[in-house]
Short mmCIF file of C-alpha atoms in Angstrom, two decimals:
data_model
loop_
_atom_site.label_atom_id
_atom_site.label_comp_id
_atom_site.label_asym_id
_atom_site.label_seq_id
_atom_site.Cartn_x
_atom_site.Cartn_y
_atom_site.Cartn_z
CA MET A 1 31.49 240.00 27.20
CA ASN A 2 33.12 237.74 24.63
CA LYS A 3 30.73 235.23 23.16
CA TYR A 4 32.87 232.24 24.16
CA MET A 5 32.93 233.58 27.76
CA ARG A 6 29.21 233.76 27.86
CA PHE A 7 29.01 230.15 26.56
CA LEU A 8 31.46 228.80 29.19
CA PHE A 9 29.75 230.46 32.17
CA LEU A 10 26.48 228.91 30.83
CA ILE A 11 27.75 225.44 30.30
CA LEU A 12 30.35 224.91 33.05
CA PRO A 13 27.90 224.34 35.76
CA CYS A 14 26.14 221.72 33.77
CA ILE A 15 29.08 219.52 33.06
CA SER A 16 28.16 216.45 35.15
CA ILE A 17 26.67 214.50 32.24
CA SER A 18 28.43 211.58 30.36
CA VAL A 19 29.76 212.58 26.95
CA GLN A 20 30.81 208.99 25.88
CA GLY A 21 30.56 208.31 22.22
CA GLN A 22 31.21 211.88 21.28
CA GLU A 23 34.98 211.31 20.78
CA ASN A 24 34.66 211.22 16.90
CA ASN A 25 33.78 215.00 16.90
CA VAL A 26 37.11 216.14 18.74
CA ILE A 27 40.80 215.16 18.44
CA GLU A 28 42.53 214.25 21.57
CA TYR A 29 46.34 214.53 22.37
CA MET A 30 46.89 212.84 25.58
CA ASN A 31 50.00 213.27 27.88
CA LEU A 32 51.79 216.04 26.07
CA SER A 33 54.94 217.06 27.98
CA TYR A 34 54.99 220.90 28.41
CA LEU A 35 58.69 220.72 29.66
CA ASN A 36 61.92 219.69 27.96
CA ALA A 37 62.99 216.31 28.87
CA GLU A 38 65.94 217.52 30.95
CA SER A 39 63.45 219.80 33.04
CA LEU A 40 61.17 217.00 33.89
CA GLU A 41 60.84 216.05 37.59
CA ASN A 42 57.89 213.73 37.31
CA ASP A 43 57.17 212.55 33.91
CA SER A 44 53.63 211.53 34.79
CA LEU A 45 52.25 214.78 36.08
CA GLN A 46 54.05 217.58 34.34
CA LYS A 47 51.93 217.08 31.14
CA LEU A 48 48.66 218.13 29.55
CA ASN A 49 45.86 216.55 27.62
CA LEU A 50 44.74 218.70 24.69
CA THR A 51 41.25 218.32 23.07
CA LEU A 52 40.62 220.02 19.75
CA PRO A 53 37.28 220.35 17.72
CA LYS A 54 37.70 218.30 14.66
CA ASN A 55 38.02 220.08 11.33
CA GLN A 56 38.04 223.52 12.87
CA LYS A 57 40.82 226.04 12.94
CA ASN A 58 41.59 229.21 14.94
CA VAL A 59 39.16 228.15 17.85
CA PRO A 60 39.50 229.57 21.15
CA LEU A 61 41.45 227.78 23.81
CA LEU A 62 40.53 227.23 27.34
CA ILE A 63 43.48 226.26 29.67
CA TRP A 64 41.69 224.30 32.49
CA ILE A 65 43.09 223.24 35.81
CA GLY A 66 41.19 220.72 37.82
CA GLY A 67 40.70 220.57 41.41
CA GLY A 68 42.03 218.30 44.10
CA ALA A 69 43.61 220.60 47.21
CA TRP A 70 46.85 220.80 45.29
CA SER A 71 47.44 217.35 46.27
CA TYR A 72 45.57 214.81 44.07
CA VAL A 73 44.58 216.61 40.89
CA ASP A 74 44.32 214.48 37.99
CA ARG A 75 44.14 216.05 34.61
CA SER A 76 42.58 212.91 32.93
CA GLN A 77 39.24 213.35 35.28
CA GLU A 78 38.68 216.60 33.26
CA MET A 79 38.08 214.91 29.82
CA SER A 80 34.32 214.85 30.02
CA LEU A 81 34.38 218.58 30.30
CA ALA A 82 37.05 218.90 27.68
CA ARG A 83 35.28 216.75 25.16
CA LYS A 84 31.84 218.71 25.73
CA LEU A 85 33.53 222.01 25.17
CA GLY A 86 35.33 220.67 22.08
CA GLU A 87 32.01 219.68 20.80
CA ALA A 88 30.97 223.26 21.07
CA GLY A 89 33.94 224.46 19.12
CA ILE A 90 36.34 225.20 22.08
CA ALA A 91 39.84 223.69 22.40
CA VAL A 92 40.62 222.57 25.96
CA ALA A 93 44.07 222.05 27.63
CA SER A 94 43.56 220.08 30.72
CA ILE A 95 46.73 220.73 32.73
CA GLY A 96 48.57 218.39 35.09
CA HIS A 97 51.04 219.65 37.70
CA ARG A 98 53.16 218.19 40.57
CA LEU A 99 51.35 217.65 43.87
CA SER A 100 51.78 218.23 47.58
CA PRO A 101 51.52 215.75 50.41
CA ALA A 102 47.93 215.07 51.67
CA THR A 103 48.19 212.62 54.48
CA TRP A 104 45.03 213.99 55.94
CA LYS A 105 43.38 212.41 52.99
CA ASN A 106 45.39 209.39 52.46
CA PRO A 107 48.36 208.04 54.38
CA ASN A 108 50.01 207.15 51.14
CA PHE A 109 50.09 210.76 49.99
CA ASP A 110 53.03 211.40 51.98
CA LYS A 111 55.40 212.94 49.32
CA GLY A 112 55.26 216.06 47.19
CA ILE A 113 56.19 219.47 46.43
CA GLN A 114 55.27 223.00 47.88
CA HIS A 115 54.30 226.31 46.56
CA PRO A 116 55.53 227.84 44.10
CA LYS A 117 56.10 224.52 42.29
CA HIS A 118 52.65 224.06 41.33
CA ILE A 119 52.25 227.49 39.69
CA GLU A 120 55.59 227.26 38.13
CA ASP A 121 54.21 224.28 36.26
CA ILE A 122 51.19 226.08 35.13
CA ALA A 123 53.35 228.94 33.87
CA SER A 124 55.46 226.31 31.93
CA SER A 125 52.29 224.84 30.28
CA VAL A 126 50.98 228.17 29.43
CA LYS A 127 54.37 228.99 27.69
CA TRP A 128 54.10 225.54 25.87
CA LEU A 129 50.63 226.37 24.57
CA HIS A 130 51.45 229.81 23.55
CA ASP A 131 54.43 228.37 21.56
CA HIS A 132 52.39 225.59 19.86
CA ALA A 133 49.26 227.53 18.91
CA ILE A 134 49.95 227.32 15.05
CA GLU A 135 50.89 223.73 15.28
CA TYR A 136 47.64 222.54 16.92
CA GLY A 137 45.37 225.22 15.31
CA TYR A 138 43.87 227.25 18.15
CA ASP A 139 43.88 231.02 18.24
CA LEU A 140 46.81 232.56 20.15
CA ASN A 141 44.65 235.69 20.57
CA ASN A 142 41.69 233.97 22.03
CA ILE A 143 43.02 232.24 25.14
CA PHE A 144 41.17 231.79 28.45
CA ILE A 145 42.08 230.19 31.75
CA GLY A 146 40.29 228.62 34.51
CA GLY A 147 39.80 226.00 37.01
CA TYR A 148 37.89 224.44 39.90
CA SER A 149 38.93 224.64 43.50
CA SER A 150 42.71 224.34 43.85
CA GLY A 151 42.68 224.89 40.00
CA ALA A 152 40.67 228.01 40.51
CA HIS A 153 43.40 229.29 42.79
CA LEU A 154 46.20 228.62 40.42
CA ALA A 155 44.37 230.07 37.55
CA SER A 156 43.69 233.26 39.44
CA LEU A 157 47.25 233.48 40.79
CA ILE A 158 48.88 233.27 37.44
CA SER A 159 46.56 235.96 36.14
CA LEU A 160 47.26 238.42 38.87
CA ASP A 161 50.79 237.87 39.91
CA ASN A 162 52.85 238.77 36.87
CA SER A 163 56.10 237.28 38.03
CA TYR A 164 55.53 233.65 36.90
CA LEU A 165 54.69 234.54 33.26
CA ASN A 166 57.36 237.13 33.03
CA MET A 167 59.99 234.40 33.42
CA TYR A 168 58.65 233.24 30.02
CA GLY A 169 58.46 236.76 28.41
CA LEU A 170 54.63 236.60 28.76
CA LYS A 171 51.98 238.71 30.45
CA PRO A 172 48.63 237.86 31.95
CA SER A 173 47.10 240.01 29.28
CA ILE A 174 47.38 236.97 27.07
CA PHE A 175 44.26 235.69 28.88
CA LYS A 176 41.01 236.98 27.36
CA GLY A 177 39.03 235.89 30.41
CA ILE A 178 39.51 233.94 33.73
CA ILE A 179 36.99 231.47 34.85
CA SER A 180 37.74 230.46 38.58
CA ILE A 181 35.10 228.27 40.21
CA SER A 182 35.03 227.73 43.95
CA GLY A 183 38.74 228.67 44.67
CA THR A 184 40.64 229.82 47.57
CA TYR A 185 41.74 233.35 46.97
CA ASP A 186 42.83 234.64 50.54
CA LEU A 187 44.86 231.95 52.18
CA VAL A 188 45.39 233.47 55.37
CA ASP A 189 41.56 233.63 55.90
CA TYR A 190 41.62 229.93 54.45
CA ASN A 191 44.13 228.78 57.21
CA ASN A 192 42.14 230.64 59.98
CA ALA A 193 39.05 228.91 58.87
CA PHE A 194 40.62 225.53 59.73
CA LEU A 195 42.28 226.84 63.06
CA ASN A 196 38.99 228.02 64.17
CA GLY A 197 36.97 225.05 62.88
CA SER A 198 36.18 221.53 63.84
CA ARG A 199 39.57 220.24 62.24
CA PRO A 200 42.39 222.65 63.24
CA GLU A 201 45.04 220.04 62.45
CA LEU A 202 44.47 220.72 58.78
CA SER A 203 46.36 224.10 59.36
CA ASP A 204 49.42 222.01 59.63
CA LEU A 205 48.58 218.86 57.50
CA HIS A 206 47.05 220.73 54.51
CA VAL A 207 47.61 224.36 54.36
CA LYS A 208 51.18 224.65 55.57
CA LYS A 209 52.15 221.54 53.60
CA VAL A 210 51.20 223.05 50.41
CA PHE A 211 52.07 226.76 51.02
CA GLY A 212 54.73 227.00 53.95
CA GLN A 213 54.92 227.73 57.66
CA SER A 214 54.77 231.44 57.77
CA GLU A 215 51.79 234.01 57.33
CA ASN A 216 53.96 235.76 54.58
CA ASP A 217 54.10 232.40 52.60
CA LEU A 218 50.34 232.38 52.66
CA ILE A 219 50.06 236.22 51.74
CA GLY A 220 52.51 235.70 48.91
CA ALA A 221 50.57 232.69 47.36
CA SER A 222 47.07 234.51 47.80
CA PRO A 223 45.65 235.88 44.45
CA ILE A 224 43.89 238.58 46.38
CA THR A 225 47.35 240.10 47.27
CA TYR A 226 47.79 241.21 43.74
CA ILE A 227 44.50 242.92 43.09
CA LYS A 228 45.07 246.55 42.42
CA ASN A 229 42.33 249.22 43.16
#
């Protein structure tokens, strides 16, 4: 196992501590757009925050996607994690993406997009990071991707379904490791858990608002669909 992968598995479960005051040891580039201006649909969401270890070159890069039910993800909430890993010599790109409705959580979250828009944003961010490795000084040959909850789903899907990166001439083999924590990998099973549980309305208000109405929609968006024996 790559030494950075071992480090990430050890440190990620512990990232709940405050790291304020350590910013002097990292360089932060906030709100970098990973799309061309003419492609932007939501200027505030389709961006990333990039944290780099100070005075280090050719460091590994972790592409990190935060959680939030595909509907209230905030890349800036991941900065404590990014700074902690930056202190350890790992560059981190915290990715923002367009969001789906979530009226079940907040009545004001009534607008948004549906799959595959989230994963298309992730693919665009990977392409941008791939193209800007020399400019920012991280190692193009030592890229990892990961996420928590909905971010874990997206990290897994882009790593297993070739089609999204293929649009940019890239392959999932550019990732040296995948770190998916508490993700949803079988969306049919995920939907059935709501239908058979205490809040069956979440099948419509949550799952189908994010991924579509049919079982085929859920199958196509499930990382498990693309696992080959």
